[in-house]
Tab-separated table of C-alpha atoms in Angstrom:
chain	number	residue	atom	x	y	z
A	157	ALA	CA	15.786	16.830	-49.334
A	158	ALA	CA	19.154	15.163	-49.642
A	159	LEU	CA	19.079	11.669	-51.069
A	160	LEU	CA	19.702	8.865	-48.603
A	161	PRO	CA	21.686	5.695	-49.301
A	162	ARG	CA	19.331	2.750	-49.428
A	163	ALA	CA	20.347	0.293	-46.716
A	164	VAL	CA	18.023	-2.359	-48.120
A	165	ARG	CA	19.959	-5.086	-46.369
A	166	GLY	CA	19.023	-3.649	-42.988
A	167	LEU	CA	15.355	-2.916	-43.755
A	168	THR	CA	12.902	-5.621	-42.783
A	169	ASP	CA	9.167	-5.988	-43.147
A	170	GLY	CA	7.425	-5.426	-39.816
A	171	LEU	CA	10.003	-2.987	-38.422
A	172	TYR	CA	9.312	0.748	-38.646
A	173	CYS	CA	8.615	1.601	-42.324
A	174	GLY	CA	9.390	-1.871	-43.596
A	175	ARG	CA	11.458	-1.895	-46.812
A	176	HIS	CA	11.147	1.889	-47.116
A	177	VAL	CA	13.408	4.442	-45.481
A	178	CYS	CA	11.317	6.632	-43.181
A	179	TYR	CA	13.303	9.760	-44.114
A	180	GLU	CA	12.652	9.158	-47.808
A	181	VAL	CA	8.963	8.544	-47.150
A	182	LEU	CA	8.681	12.048	-45.652
A	183	GLY	CA	11.185	13.530	-48.106
A	184	VAL	CA	13.577	14.883	-45.453
A	185	SER	CA	17.228	14.355	-44.621
A	186	ARG	CA	18.620	12.556	-41.567
A	187	GLN	CA	19.672	15.936	-40.214
A	188	ALA	CA	16.128	17.317	-40.383
A	189	SER	CA	14.761	18.948	-37.237
A	190	LYS	CA	11.506	18.061	-35.508
A	191	ALA	CA	9.809	21.089	-37.046
A	192	GLU	CA	10.876	20.094	-40.578
A	193	ILE	CA	9.661	16.519	-40.028
A	194	ALA	CA	6.297	17.748	-38.692
A	195	ARG	CA	5.922	20.186	-41.629
A	196	ALA	CA	6.652	17.457	-44.186
A	197	TYR	CA	4.206	15.111	-42.499
A	198	ARG	CA	1.360	17.656	-42.545
A	199	GLN	CA	1.863	18.373	-46.243
A	200	LEU	CA	1.922	14.695	-47.222
A	201	ALA	CA	-0.969	13.830	-44.882
A	202	ARG	CA	-3.184	16.438	-46.570
A	203	GLN	CA	-2.165	15.178	-49.991
A	204	TYR	CA	-2.776	11.460	-49.327
A	205	HIS	CA	-5.585	11.615	-46.786
A	206	PRO	CA	-8.188	8.908	-47.628
A	207	ASP	CA	-11.037	11.461	-47.626
A	208	ARG	CA	-9.505	13.218	-50.643
A	209	HIS	CA	-9.408	9.996	-52.647
A	210	ARG	CA	-12.751	8.580	-51.636
A	211	GLY	CA	-14.750	7.311	-54.590
A	212	GLN	CA	-11.719	6.899	-56.841
A	213	PRO	CA	-11.248	3.533	-58.529
A	214	ALA	CA	-8.841	0.938	-57.114
A	215	GLY	CA	-5.396	0.485	-58.553
A	216	GLU	CA	-2.399	2.740	-58.876
A	217	GLY	CA	-3.297	6.264	-57.882
A	218	GLY	CA	-6.651	5.129	-56.516
A	219	ALA	CA	-8.201	5.187	-53.031
A	220	GLN	CA	-6.514	1.968	-51.877
A	221	ALA	CA	-3.058	3.145	-52.910
A	222	ALA	CA	-3.620	6.508	-51.246
A	223	HIS	CA	-4.740	4.781	-48.052
A	224	GLU	CA	-1.604	2.615	-47.960
A	225	LYS	CA	0.578	5.630	-48.669
A	226	PHE	CA	-1.101	7.563	-45.867
A	227	LEU	CA	-0.442	4.728	-43.407
A	228	LEU	CA	3.200	4.615	-44.464
A	229	ILE	CA	3.538	8.387	-43.974
A	230	ALA	CA	1.949	8.144	-40.515
A	231	THR	CA	4.306	5.303	-39.579
A	232	ALA	CA	7.326	7.296	-40.723
A	233	TYR	CA	6.206	10.305	-38.695
A	234	GLU	CA	5.582	8.203	-35.567
A	235	THR	CA	9.079	6.767	-35.940
A	236	LEU	CA	10.918	10.055	-36.412
A	237	LYS	CA	9.015	12.386	-34.093
A	238	ASP	CA	10.173	10.577	-30.940
A	239	GLU	CA	13.835	11.125	-30.060
A	240	GLU	CA	14.461	7.664	-28.620
A	241	THR	CA	12.692	5.823	-31.442
A	242	ARG	CA	14.511	7.934	-34.033
A	243	LYS	CA	17.819	7.130	-32.343
A	244	ASP	CA	17.087	3.389	-32.560
A	245	TYR	CA	16.046	3.736	-36.188
A	246	ASP	CA	19.215	5.640	-37.127
A	247	TYR	CA	21.279	2.955	-35.433
A	248	MET	CA	19.472	0.304	-37.503
A	249	LEU	CA	20.304	2.193	-40.712
A	250	ASP	CA	23.971	2.415	-39.717
A	251	HIS	CA	24.259	-1.155	-38.366
A	252	PRO	CA	21.974	-3.347	-40.493
A	253	GLU	CA	23.828	-6.518	-39.487
A	254	GLU	CA	22.542	-6.376	-35.836
A	255	TYR	CA	19.289	-7.979	-36.803
A	256	TYR	CA	18.144	-9.342	-33.416
A	257	ARG	CA	19.041	-6.134	-31.568
A	258	HIS	CA	16.773	-4.119	-33.864
A	259	TYR	CA	13.900	-6.528	-33.295
A	260	TYR	CA	14.353	-6.358	-29.512
A	261	HIS	CA	14.434	-2.551	-29.326
A	262	TYR	CA	11.502	-2.154	-31.713
A	263	TYR	CA	9.124	-4.527	-29.916
A	264	SER	CA	10.279	-3.536	-26.429
A	265	ARG	CA	9.165	0.016	-27.216
A	266	ARG	CA	5.954	-1.105	-28.894
A	267	LEU	CA	4.963	-3.345	-25.988
A	268	ALA	CA	6.137	-1.010	-23.223
A	269	PRO	CA	3.307	0.469	-21.090
A	270	LYS	CA	2.210	3.909	-22.225
A	271	VAL	CA	1.810	5.160	-18.663
A	272	ASP	CA	4.857	5.747	-16.487
A	273	VAL	CA	5.174	2.905	-13.986
A	274	ARG	CA	6.172	5.396	-11.295
A	275	ILE	CA	2.858	7.208	-11.716
A	276	VAL	CA	0.966	3.913	-11.444
A	277	ILE	CA	2.819	3.039	-8.229
A	278	LEU	CA	2.211	6.511	-6.777
A	279	VAL	CA	-1.514	6.406	-7.566
A	280	THR	CA	-1.789	2.890	-6.108
A	281	VAL	CA	-0.001	3.891	-2.895
A	282	CYS	CA	-2.224	6.990	-2.544
A	283	ALA	CA	-5.379	4.921	-3.084
A	284	ILE	CA	-4.282	2.359	-0.477
A	285	SER	CA	-3.414	5.156	1.952
A	286	VAL	CA	-6.819	6.822	1.570
A	287	PHE	CA	-8.623	3.501	2.061
A	288	GLN	CA	-6.383	2.716	5.046
A	289	PHE	CA	-7.057	6.067	6.717
A	290	PHE	CA	-10.848	5.924	6.354
A	291	SER	CA	-10.882	2.273	7.434
A	292	TRP	CA	-9.027	3.235	10.625
A	293	TRP	CA	-11.471	6.087	11.252
A	294	SER	CA	-14.355	3.648	10.875
A	295	SER	CA	-12.777	1.246	13.410
A	296	TYR	CA	-12.113	4.120	15.782
A	297	ASN	CA	-15.722	5.349	15.612
A	298	GLU	CA	-16.967	1.803	16.192
A	299	ALA	CA	-14.811	1.600	19.314
A	300	ILE	CA	-16.192	4.935	20.584
A	301	ASN	CA	-19.779	3.833	19.929
A	302	TYR	CA	-19.141	0.603	21.809
A	303	LEU	CA	-17.485	2.315	24.801
A	304	ALA	CA	-20.452	4.691	24.997
A	305	THR	CA	-22.664	1.639	25.739
A	306	VAL	CA	-20.372	0.204	28.460
A	307	PRO	CA	-21.807	1.310	31.858
A	308	LYS	CA	-18.367	1.859	33.399
A	309	TYR	CA	-17.283	4.428	30.816
A	310	ARG	CA	-20.740	5.895	30.221
A	311	ILE	CA	-21.276	6.716	33.906
A	312	GLN	CA	-17.839	8.338	34.154
A	313	ALA	CA	-18.391	10.372	30.996
A	314	THR	CA	-21.858	11.459	32.162
A	315	GLU	CA	-20.457	12.584	35.526
A	316	ILE	CA	-17.724	14.623	33.815
A	317	ALA	CA	-20.305	16.204	31.515
A	318	ARG	CA	-22.453	17.228	34.500
A	319	GLN	CA	-19.452	18.705	36.318
A	320	GLN	CA	-18.585	20.777	33.257
A	321	GLY	CA	-22.221	21.851	32.848
A	322	LEU	CA	-22.496	20.409	29.346
A	323	LEU	CA	-25.685	18.449	29.926
A	324	ASN	CA	-27.524	21.467	31.363
A	325	LYS	CA	-27.077	23.357	28.107
A	326	THR	CA	-29.068	20.752	26.211
A	327	LYS	CA	-32.204	21.401	28.316
A	328	GLU	CA	-32.916	24.990	27.358
A	329	LYS	CA	-36.401	26.449	27.655
A	330	GLY	CA	-38.420	29.019	25.802
A	331	LYS	CA	-37.882	29.569	22.091
A	332	ASN	CA	-34.789	27.341	22.080
A	333	ARG	CA	-36.660	24.400	23.529
A	334	ARG	CA	-36.118	21.199	21.576
A	335	SER	CA	-37.708	17.781	21.435
A	336	LYS	CA	-36.623	14.924	23.699
A	337	GLU	CA	-35.139	13.118	20.713
A	338	GLU	CA	-32.921	16.074	19.803
A	339	ILE	CA	-31.791	16.475	23.427
A	340	ARG	CA	-30.996	12.751	23.649
A	341	GLU	CA	-28.939	12.859	20.445
A	342	GLU	CA	-26.953	15.884	21.630
A	343	GLU	CA	-26.273	14.294	25.032
A	344	GLU	CA	-25.067	11.170	23.255
A	345	GLU	CA	-22.613	13.218	21.177
A	346	ILE	CA	-21.355	14.989	24.318
A	347	ILE	CA	-20.721	11.656	26.056
A	348	LYS	CA	-18.871	10.321	23.006
A	349	ASP	CA	-16.716	13.440	22.797
A	350	ILE	CA	-15.741	13.082	26.454
A	351	ILE	CA	-14.848	9.418	25.899
A	352	LYS	CA	-12.707	10.426	22.914
A	353	ASN	CA	-10.828	13.050	24.913
A	354	LYS	CA	-10.536	11.264	28.266
A	355	ILE	CA	-9.917	7.621	27.274
A	356	ASP	CA	-6.678	6.619	25.576
A	357	ILE	CA	-7.699	3.893	23.148
A	358	LYS	CA	-4.748	1.784	22.053
A	359	GLY	CA	-4.174	-1.104	19.689
A	360	GLY	CA	-6.124	-1.617	16.466
A	361	TYR	CA	-8.893	0.814	17.519
A	362	GLN	CA	-6.744	3.793	18.450
A	363	LYS	CA	-7.303	7.199	16.912
A	364	PRO	CA	-5.790	7.207	13.405
A	365	LYS	CA	-2.812	9.429	12.697
A	366	ILE	CA	-1.880	10.748	9.281
A	367	TYR	CA	1.749	9.655	9.734
A	368	ASP	CA	0.725	6.004	10.148
A	369	ILE	CA	-0.649	5.564	6.634
A	370	LEU	CA	1.359	3.802	3.941
A	371	LEU	CA	2.279	6.920	1.933
A	372	PHE	CA	3.911	8.674	4.890
A	373	GLN	CA	5.530	5.453	6.055
A	374	ILE	CA	7.262	5.151	2.672
A	375	LEU	CA	8.285	8.817	2.613
A	376	LEU	CA	9.598	8.653	6.172
A	377	ALA	CA	11.324	5.279	5.732
A	378	PRO	CA	14.848	6.821	5.384
A	379	PHE	CA	14.287	8.856	8.548
A	380	TYR	CA	13.077	5.801	10.479
A	381	LEU	CA	16.042	3.775	9.220
A	382	CYS	CA	18.544	6.417	10.354
A	383	LYS	CA	16.735	6.737	13.677
A	384	TYR	CA	16.884	2.979	14.199
A	385	MET	CA	20.616	2.856	13.362
A	386	VAL	CA	21.341	5.625	15.883
A	387	TRP	CA	19.215	3.868	18.520
A	388	TYR	CA	20.897	0.511	17.836
A	389	CYS	CA	24.394	2.010	18.167
A	390	TRP	CA	23.304	3.680	21.431
A	391	TRP	CA	21.961	0.337	22.737
A	392	ILE	CA	25.205	-1.477	21.919
A	393	TYR	CA	27.306	1.263	23.498
A	394	CYS	CA	25.263	1.565	26.715
A	395	PHE	CA	24.323	-2.035	27.489
A	396	THR	CA	26.945	-4.122	25.700
A	397	ILE	CA	30.111	-2.047	25.924
A	398	LYS	CA	29.525	-0.057	29.120
A	399	GLY	CA	27.330	-2.731	30.762
A	400	GLN	CA	24.689	-0.350	32.132
A	401	GLU	CA	21.546	-1.727	33.778
A	402	TYR	CA	18.298	-1.699	31.826
A	403	GLY	CA	15.702	0.943	32.576
A	404	VAL	CA	11.955	0.309	32.644
A	405	GLU	CA	11.497	1.141	28.950
A	406	GLU	CA	14.392	-1.085	27.941
A	407	LYS	CA	13.045	-3.971	30.038
A	408	LEU	CA	9.593	-3.668	28.487
A	409	TYR	CA	11.162	-3.529	25.027
A	410	ILE	CA	13.032	-6.815	25.618
A	411	ILE	CA	9.868	-8.450	26.990
A	412	ARG	CA	7.895	-7.306	23.947
A	413	ARG	CA	10.545	-8.786	21.652
A	414	TYR	CA	10.409	-12.099	23.517
A	415	MET	CA	6.610	-12.139	23.158
A	416	LYS	CA	6.890	-11.285	19.449
A	417	MET	CA	4.303	-8.529	19.740
A	418	SER	CA	4.104	-5.300	17.789
A	419	GLN	CA	4.269	-1.961	19.575
A	420	SER	CA	0.523	-1.372	19.154
A	421	GLN	CA	-0.301	-4.862	20.473
A	422	PHE	CA	1.922	-4.377	23.497
A	423	ASP	CA	0.496	-0.915	24.171
A	424	SER	CA	-3.022	-2.382	24.231
A	425	LEU	CA	-2.136	-4.508	27.269
A	426	GLU	CA	-3.343	-3.344	30.676
A	427	ASP	CA	-0.879	-1.565	32.962
A	428	HIS	CA	-1.163	-4.245	35.650
A	429	GLN	CA	-0.055	-6.859	33.102
A	430	LYS	CA	3.091	-4.877	32.341
A	431	GLU	CA	3.735	-4.475	36.069
A	432	THR	CA	3.476	-8.254	36.431
A	433	PHE	CA	6.025	-8.692	33.640
A	434	LEU	CA	8.429	-6.390	35.463
A	435	GLU	CA	7.854	-8.028	38.851
A	436	ARG	CA	8.657	-11.439	37.396
A	437	GLN	CA	11.726	-10.034	35.610
A	438	LEU	CA	10.671	-11.396	32.235
A	439	TRP	CA	13.408	-9.462	30.470
A	440	ILE	CA	15.668	-12.306	31.640
A	441	ARG	CA	15.401	-15.111	29.121
A	442	GLU	CA	15.158	-17.943	31.660
A	443	ASN	CA	12.343	-16.193	33.554
A	444	TYR	CA	10.430	-15.599	30.339
A	445	GLU	CA	10.729	-19.249	29.268
A	446	ALA	CA	9.382	-20.363	32.658
A	447	TYR	CA	6.511	-17.832	32.373
A	448	LYS	CA	5.719	-19.065	28.866
A	449	LEU	CA	5.476	-22.684	30.055
A	450	GLU	CA	3.165	-21.610	32.895
A	451	GLN	CA	0.881	-19.826	30.450
A	452	GLU	CA	0.754	-22.845	28.176
A	453	GLU	CA	-0.100	-25.169	31.065
A	454	GLU	CA	-2.799	-22.786	32.287
A	455	LEU	CA	-4.284	-22.630	28.805
A	456	LYS	CA	-4.361	-26.435	28.605
A	457	LYS	CA	-6.192	-26.609	31.946
A	458	LYS	CA	-8.775	-24.064	30.829
A	459	MET	CA	-9.368	-25.927	27.594
A	460	ALA	CA	-9.642	-29.242	29.492
A	461	MET	CA	-12.328	-27.770	31.743
A	462	ASP	CA	-14.206	-26.071	28.928
A	463	PRO	CA	-17.391	-28.079	28.071
A	464	ARG	CA	-17.210	-27.091	24.412
A	465	TRP	CA	-13.622	-28.324	24.159
A	466	LYS	CA	-14.610	-31.594	25.851
A	467	ARG	CA	-17.403	-32.119	23.313
A	468	TYR	CA	-15.008	-31.405	20.491
A	469	ARG	CA	-12.430	-33.911	21.762
A	470	ARG	CA	-15.162	-36.524	22.253
A	471	TRP	CA	-16.374	-35.984	18.711
A	472	MET	CA	-12.825	-36.221	17.307
A	473	LYS	CA	-12.255	-39.465	19.200
A	474	ASN	CA	-15.540	-41.171	18.304
A	475	GLU	CA	-16.225	-39.803	14.848
A	476	GLY	CA	-13.907	-37.088	13.658
A	477	PRO	CA	-13.441	-35.880	10.092
A	478	GLY	CA	-12.586	-38.412	7.441
A	479	ARG	CA	-12.987	-41.650	9.495
A	480	LEU	CA	-13.580	-44.795	7.434
A	481	THR	CA	-15.967	-47.426	8.776
A	482	PHE	CA	-16.874	-50.842	7.376
A	483	ILE	CA	-20.377	-52.270	7.732
A	484	ASP	CA	-20.550	-56.040	8.210
A	485	ASP	CA	-23.109	-57.771	6.026
């Protein structure tokens, strides 16, 4: 291998091969390819491997010296086998005066995480999405189980099942005859299936959709952003520039914004409540403010008439948390 100039001034203990030049340690030139570096490393590693010098006395040429030499060879190989690390090392040899820069690049690579941060983020998002999806399914099933116990929905579902002849199939005779417990379980599943298909559950207990999980929300974020920009420009053009009257959907949208409710929360409201909002023209700011004050006053009256609230106020007045009392001797 070609001899290398010793840039001793730029070599520092604790960085790369210390006071040694990594190329000289492996006996290769700075122009050596990856294959040549790997070949030189394998030859020297076999020669100085600690197992070959086990049992030899300490001192020069002994086991301890061979062990230190082996570590130096391994360090040189780790430095030169990676393209980025080798590039930093070559820059240090050519610019020994940039002392602090060499320290920064060396330790930033040593302390950098071994796993790609993007992979960690992707795995985390996928894990959250899976948990989110199954959590929503659990809430949805709980809602179905609850609705199956409500007489109003159970009677309707049972009537639909009878009309479709589904309940008659569970009471077969002969060889296919089953126990009462099995028939009851199957009828229960039929009723739940009808509730799932006939009742539109909204809000936090609605049927989960794959596009609502975090992963798809992130992937579809550019699409949603573009869609919102188009919708916003359309809104400005129609209702601000042209001065068109609001439709029902636009009125409900403004009311929802005034109430600071999400789309799912607003969808969970009963239809008669939305009709009341439209009748009172709550999309007009003044009407909404008056409605809001009415609701607050009504809530105060209900709380004033509530026995539990009265007891609480009495307790706060007479005792309350953190009151200090002095006992006269």
